[in-house]
Amino acid sequence: MIGQQGVIQMPNNNFFANREGLRAKHVILHGTAGGSSAQNIASYFAQTQGTNNPVSSHYVVGQDGTIVQCVSESDGAWANGILTAGHASFWDTSINPNNTTISIEHVKSATDNSNALTPAQQAASFKLIADICDRWQIPKRAADGSGGITGHFSLDPVNRSNCPGPYNWNALWAYLNGQSTTPPQEENIMIELSTPGVSQFWAPSADGYWRCIAPGHDHRVGGDILSFYKRFGNSGLCGLTYLGLPLTDEFVPKSGTSAQFFEHGVVVRDPNRVIDRPAGLLSTEHCYLAHLDSGFAQVLVSQPLTTPLNGKIKSLEAQLSAAQNTGGDPAEIAALQAQIAAHQATITTLQAQAVASAAKIQQAIALLQK
Ligand SMILES: [Zn+2]
């Protein structure tokens, strides 16, 4: 197949051979509106061969940055369907656009394509687009009649207005402009269950969750927190390296948020910034690490230590109020007050010094939920 070097090849027969004599001059970006990996999407394309709705694209870019090529760039992949009302005016309605375009699918799990690209996926997509443009002398800019890059929405605004969905076009243009003089972008690292070293600790679970299989850590991680865990740290084994194993399941510290304790930190999922607003947090990032010196994480971590003291304070307060009501000995009253103050000071100290452990946190969450 003519195309990108070093990518996985999973060819299918859903294409117009040799573009029926035409030449590629546009790159069309798509979102898969479902699916989990580039390989799965490529398998799906192959399964549609010979059916009533055979489809394909030249490339599929996975959320982990994996690129699979399914159709040679010299052939016309069946990716773009038909032009519909409201399409960009430069499309020539007398020509099947599949014969003049190179299509790139981006794996997005949401059926409305609402996912942003992962950093690894974006880096792979940008490089692939730049290389395609170089191979076919396609202008590295927004599409017009003479060529360029656009989304499926440009051809089929009736049915594909959200294809590819969120895509960082401004960053793409900046990348393509600087690309002739700037070496390739920084690497973005993301772990998957297939990443060597990960499956010792994690196994797949329902709904795309991971279940920790290490003894004593039988908890699940999913959704935004899993996405955060896969990327956190951007080196080594990301979340497995820097956050470690889960100590709890996901729970709700505050309405509209959730959180999860790991051995090395507490992840908060807070898309609306109800709990905190860390400096520099990207608007597309739903998760961050919890404060340990204040707030729910500090209270939860320290609660197994502070609960007995709070019990003592309650009993001392009862004695104090009894002594005050009966006109008790002023020295006795002062001594009770001093004991209460001392316990309160100890609580403050314990909260500041609290050290997380699985058993303590589990007890604390049980207490919180009572
Ligand atoms: Zn599409």
mmCIF file with all atom_site columns, N, CA and C in Angstrom, residues 31-59:
data_model
loop_
_atom_site.group_PDB
_atom_site.id
_atom_site.type_symbol
_atom_site.label_atom_id
_atom_site.label_alt_id
_atom_site.label_comp_id
_atom_site.label_asym_id
_atom_site.label_entity_id
_atom_site.label_seq_id
_atom_site.pdbx_PDB_ins_code
_atom_site.Cartn_x
_atom_site.Cartn_y
_atom_site.Cartn_z
_atom_site.occupancy
_atom_site.B_iso_or_equiv
_atom_site.pdbx_formal_charge
_atom_site.auth_seq_id
_atom_site.auth_comp_id
_atom_site.auth_asym_id
_atom_site.auth_atom_id
_atom_site.pdbx_PDB_model_num
ATOM 1  N N  . GLY A 1 31 ? -14.502 11.323 12.906 1.00 0.00 ? 31 GLY A N  1
ATOM 2  C CA . GLY A 1 31 ? -14.526 10.669 14.218 1.00 0.00 ? 31 GLY A CA 1
ATOM 3  C C  . GLY A 1 31 ? -15.351 9.406  14.089 1.00 0.00 ? 31 GLY A C  1
ATOM 4  N N  . THR A 1 32 ? -14.983 8.360  14.849 1.00 0.00 ? 32 THR A N  1
ATOM 5  C CA . THR A 1 32 ? -15.635 7.059  14.662 1.00 0.00 ? 32 THR A CA 1
ATOM 6  C C  . THR A 1 32 ? -16.989 6.952  15.355 1.00 0.00 ? 32 THR A C  1
ATOM 7  N N  . ALA A 1 33 ? -17.312 7.911  16.249 1.00 0.00 ? 33 ALA A N  1
ATOM 8  C CA . ALA A 1 33 ? -18.602 7.876  16.969 1.00 0.00 ? 33 ALA A CA 1
ATOM 9  C C  . ALA A 1 33 ? -18.839 6.512  17.619 1.00 0.00 ? 33 ALA A C  1
ATOM 10 N N  . GLY A 1 34 ? -17.840 6.016  18.335 1.00 0.00 ? 34 GLY A N  1
ATOM 11 C CA . GLY A 1 34 ? -17.936 4.724  19.015 1.00 0.00 ? 34 GLY A CA 1
ATOM 12 C C  . GLY A 1 34 ? -16.713 3.893  18.684 1.00 0.00 ? 34 GLY A C  1
ATOM 13 N N  . GLY A 1 35 ? -16.506 2.859  19.483 1.00 0.00 ? 35 GLY A N  1
ATOM 14 C CA . GLY A 1 35 ? -15.356 1.983  19.243 1.00 0.00 ? 35 GLY A CA 1
ATOM 15 C C  . GLY A 1 35 ? -14.248 2.272  20.226 1.00 0.00 ? 35 GLY A C  1
ATOM 16 N N  . SER A 1 36 ? -13.314 1.337  20.317 1.00 0.00 ? 36 SER A N  1
ATOM 17 C CA . SER A 1 36 ? -12.328 1.438  21.384 1.00 0.00 ? 36 SER A CA 1
ATOM 18 C C  . SER A 1 36 ? -10.891 1.503  20.882 1.00 0.00 ? 36 SER A C  1
ATOM 19 N N  . SER A 1 37 ? -10.606 0.953  19.719 1.00 0.00 ? 37 SER A N  1
ATOM 20 C CA . SER A 1 37 ? -9.219  0.993  19.257 1.00 0.00 ? 37 SER A CA 1
ATOM 21 C C  . SER A 1 37 ? -9.195  1.097  17.737 1.00 0.00 ? 37 SER A C  1
ATOM 22 N N  . ALA A 1 38 ? -8.058  1.533  17.207 1.00 0.00 ? 38 ALA A N  1
ATOM 23 C CA . ALA A 1 38 ? -7.901  1.651  15.758 1.00 0.00 ? 38 ALA A CA 1
ATOM 24 C C  . ALA A 1 38 ? -8.036  0.281  15.100 1.00 0.00 ? 38 ALA A C  1
ATOM 25 N N  . GLN A 1 39 ? -7.492  -0.742 15.764 1.00 0.00 ? 39 GLN A N  1
ATOM 26 C CA . GLN A 1 39 ? -7.557  -2.091 15.198 1.00 0.00 ? 39 GLN A CA 1
ATOM 27 C C  . GLN A 1 39 ? -9.012  -2.569 15.120 1.00 0.00 ? 39 GLN A C  1
ATOM 28 N N  . ASN A 1 40 ? -9.805  -2.273 16.168 1.00 0.00 ? 40 ASN A N  1
ATOM 29 C CA . ASN A 1 40 ? -11.217 -2.692 16.153 1.00 0.00 ? 40 ASN A CA 1
ATOM 30 C C  . ASN A 1 40 ? -11.976 -2.036 15.015 1.00 0.00 ? 40 ASN A C  1
ATOM 31 N N  . ILE A 1 41 ? -11.703 -0.758 14.781 1.00 0.00 ? 41 ILE A N  1
ATOM 32 C CA . ILE A 1 41 ? -12.402 -0.056 13.697 1.00 0.00 ? 41 ILE A CA 1
ATOM 33 C C  . ILE A 1 41 ? -11.992 -0.652 12.353 1.00 0.00 ? 41 ILE A C  1
ATOM 34 N N  . ALA A 1 42 ? -10.696 -0.926 12.194 1.00 0.00 ? 42 ALA A N  1
ATOM 35 C CA . ALA A 1 42 ? -10.226 -1.524 10.938 1.00 0.00 ? 42 ALA A CA 1
ATOM 36 C C  . ALA A 1 42 ? -10.870 -2.891 10.717 1.00 0.00 ? 42 ALA A C  1
ATOM 37 N N  . SER A 1 43 ? -11.033 -3.675 11.783 1.00 0.00 ? 43 SER A N  1
ATOM 38 C CA . SER A 1 43 ? -11.710 -4.975 11.664 1.00 0.00 ? 43 SER A CA 1
ATOM 39 C C  . SER A 1 43 ? -13.155 -4.784 11.229 1.00 0.00 ? 43 SER A C  1
ATOM 40 N N  . TYR A 1 44 ? -13.784 -3.767 11.801 1.00 0.00 ? 44 TYR A N  1
ATOM 41 C CA . TYR A 1 44 ? -15.174 -3.479 11.436 1.00 0.00 ? 44 TYR A CA 1
ATOM 42 C C  . TYR A 1 44 ? -15.272 -3.155 9.945  1.00 0.00 ? 44 TYR A C  1
ATOM 43 N N  . PHE A 1 45 ? -14.362 -2.329 9.439  1.00 0.00 ? 45 PHE A N  1
ATOM 44 C CA . PHE A 1 45 ? -14.377 -2.010 8.006  1.00 0.00 ? 45 PHE A CA 1
ATOM 45 C C  . PHE A 1 45 ? -14.332 -3.301 7.176  1.00 0.00 ? 45 PHE A C  1
ATOM 46 N N  . ALA A 1 46 ? -13.425 -4.186 7.571  1.00 0.00 ? 46 ALA A N  1
ATOM 47 C CA . ALA A 1 46 ? -13.264 -5.434 6.803  1.00 0.00 ? 46 ALA A CA 1
ATOM 48 C C  . ALA A 1 46 ? -14.547 -6.260 6.850  1.00 0.00 ? 46 ALA A C  1
ATOM 49 N N  . GLN A 1 47 ? -15.238 -6.222 7.999  1.00 0.00 ? 47 GLN A N  1
ATOM 50 C CA . GLN A 1 47 ? -16.484 -7.005 8.129  1.00 0.00 ? 47 GLN A CA 1
ATOM 51 C C  . GLN A 1 47 ? -17.586 -6.468 7.225  1.00 0.00 ? 47 GLN A C  1
ATOM 52 N N  . THR A 1 48 ? -17.497 -5.180 6.825  1.00 0.00 ? 48 THR A N  1
ATOM 53 C CA . THR A 1 48 ? -18.563 -4.629 5.980  1.00 0.00 ? 48 THR A CA 1
ATOM 54 C C  . THR A 1 48 ? -18.353 -4.950 4.501  1.00 0.00 ? 48 THR A C  1
ATOM 55 N N  . GLN A 1 49 ? -17.241 -5.622 4.158  1.00 0.00 ? 49 GLN A N  1
ATOM 56 C CA . GLN A 1 49 ? -17.017 -6.005 2.751  1.00 0.00 ? 49 GLN A CA 1
ATOM 57 C C  . GLN A 1 49 ? -18.158 -6.910 2.286  1.00 0.00 ? 49 GLN A C  1
ATOM 58 N N  . GLY A 1 50 ? -18.736 -6.580 1.142  1.00 0.00 ? 50 GLY A N  1
ATOM 59 C CA . GLY A 1 50 ? -19.799 -7.420 0.587  1.00 0.00 ? 50 GLY A CA 1
ATOM 60 C C  . GLY A 1 50 ? -21.158 -7.218 1.214  1.00 0.00 ? 50 GLY A C  1
ATOM 61 N N  . THR A 1 51 ? -21.282 -6.309 2.197  1.00 0.00 ? 51 THR A N  1
ATOM 62 C CA . THR A 1 51 ? -22.594 -6.037 2.788  1.00 0.00 ? 51 THR A CA 1
ATOM 63 C C  . THR A 1 51 ? -23.255 -4.890 2.021  1.00 0.00 ? 51 THR A C  1
ATOM 64 N N  . ASN A 1 52 ? -24.452 -4.508 2.477  1.00 0.00 ? 52 ASN A N  1
ATOM 65 C CA . ASN A 1 52 ? -25.152 -3.400 1.826  1.00 0.00 ? 52 ASN A CA 1
ATOM 66 C C  . ASN A 1 52 ? -24.508 -2.055 2.122  1.00 0.00 ? 52 ASN A C  1
ATOM 67 N N  . ASN A 1 53 ? -23.693 -2.004 3.152  1.00 0.00 ? 53 ASN A N  1
ATOM 68 C CA . ASN A 1 53 ? -23.094 -0.723 3.532  1.00 0.00 ? 53 ASN A CA 1
ATOM 69 C C  . ASN A 1 53 ? -21.599 -0.879 3.774  1.00 0.00 ? 53 ASN A C  1
ATOM 70 N N  . PRO A 1 54 ? -20.845 -1.163 2.709  1.00 0.00 ? 54 PRO A N  1
ATOM 71 C CA . PRO A 1 54 ? -19.401 -1.327 2.889  1.00 0.00 ? 54 PRO A CA 1
ATOM 72 C C  . PRO A 1 54 ? -18.744 0.036  3.120  1.00 0.00 ? 54 PRO A C  1
ATOM 73 N N  . VAL A 1 55 ? -17.884 0.124  4.131  1.00 0.00 ? 55 VAL A N  1
ATOM 74 C CA . VAL A 1 55 ? -17.223 1.396  4.437  1.00 0.00 ? 55 VAL A CA 1
ATOM 75 C C  . VAL A 1 55 ? -15.748 1.161  4.742  1.00 0.00 ? 55 VAL A C  1
ATOM 76 N N  . SER A 1 56 ? -14.982 2.228  4.667  1.00 0.00 ? 56 SER A N  1
ATOM 77 C CA . SER A 1 56 ? -13.563 2.164  5.011  1.00 0.00 ? 56 SER A CA 1
ATOM 78 C C  . SER A 1 56 ? -13.032 3.576  5.126  1.00 0.00 ? 56 SER A C  1
ATOM 79 N N  . SER A 1 57 ? -11.793 3.690  5.534  1.00 0.00 ? 57 SER A N  1
ATOM 80 C CA . SER A 1 57 ? -11.078 4.958  5.423  1.00 0.00 ? 57 SER A CA 1
ATOM 81 C C  . SER A 1 57 ? -9.618  4.581  5.179  1.00 0.00 ? 57 SER A C  1
ATOM 82 N N  . HIS A 1 58 ? -8.828  5.535  4.747  1.00 0.00 ? 58 HIS A N  1
ATOM 83 C CA . HIS A 1 58 ? -7.426  5.203  4.522  1.00 0.00 ? 58 HIS A CA 1
ATOM 84 C C  . HIS A 1 58 ? -6.734  4.859  5.836  1.00 0.00 ? 58 HIS A C  1
ATOM 85 N N  . TYR A 1 59 ? -7.035  5.661  6.874  1.00 0.00 ? 59 TYR A N  1
ATOM 86 C CA . TYR A 1 59 ? -6.337  5.493  8.147  1.00 0.00 ? 59 TYR A CA 1
ATOM 87 C C  . TYR A 1 59 ? -7.333  5.543  9.305  1.00 0.00 ? 59 TYR A C  1
#
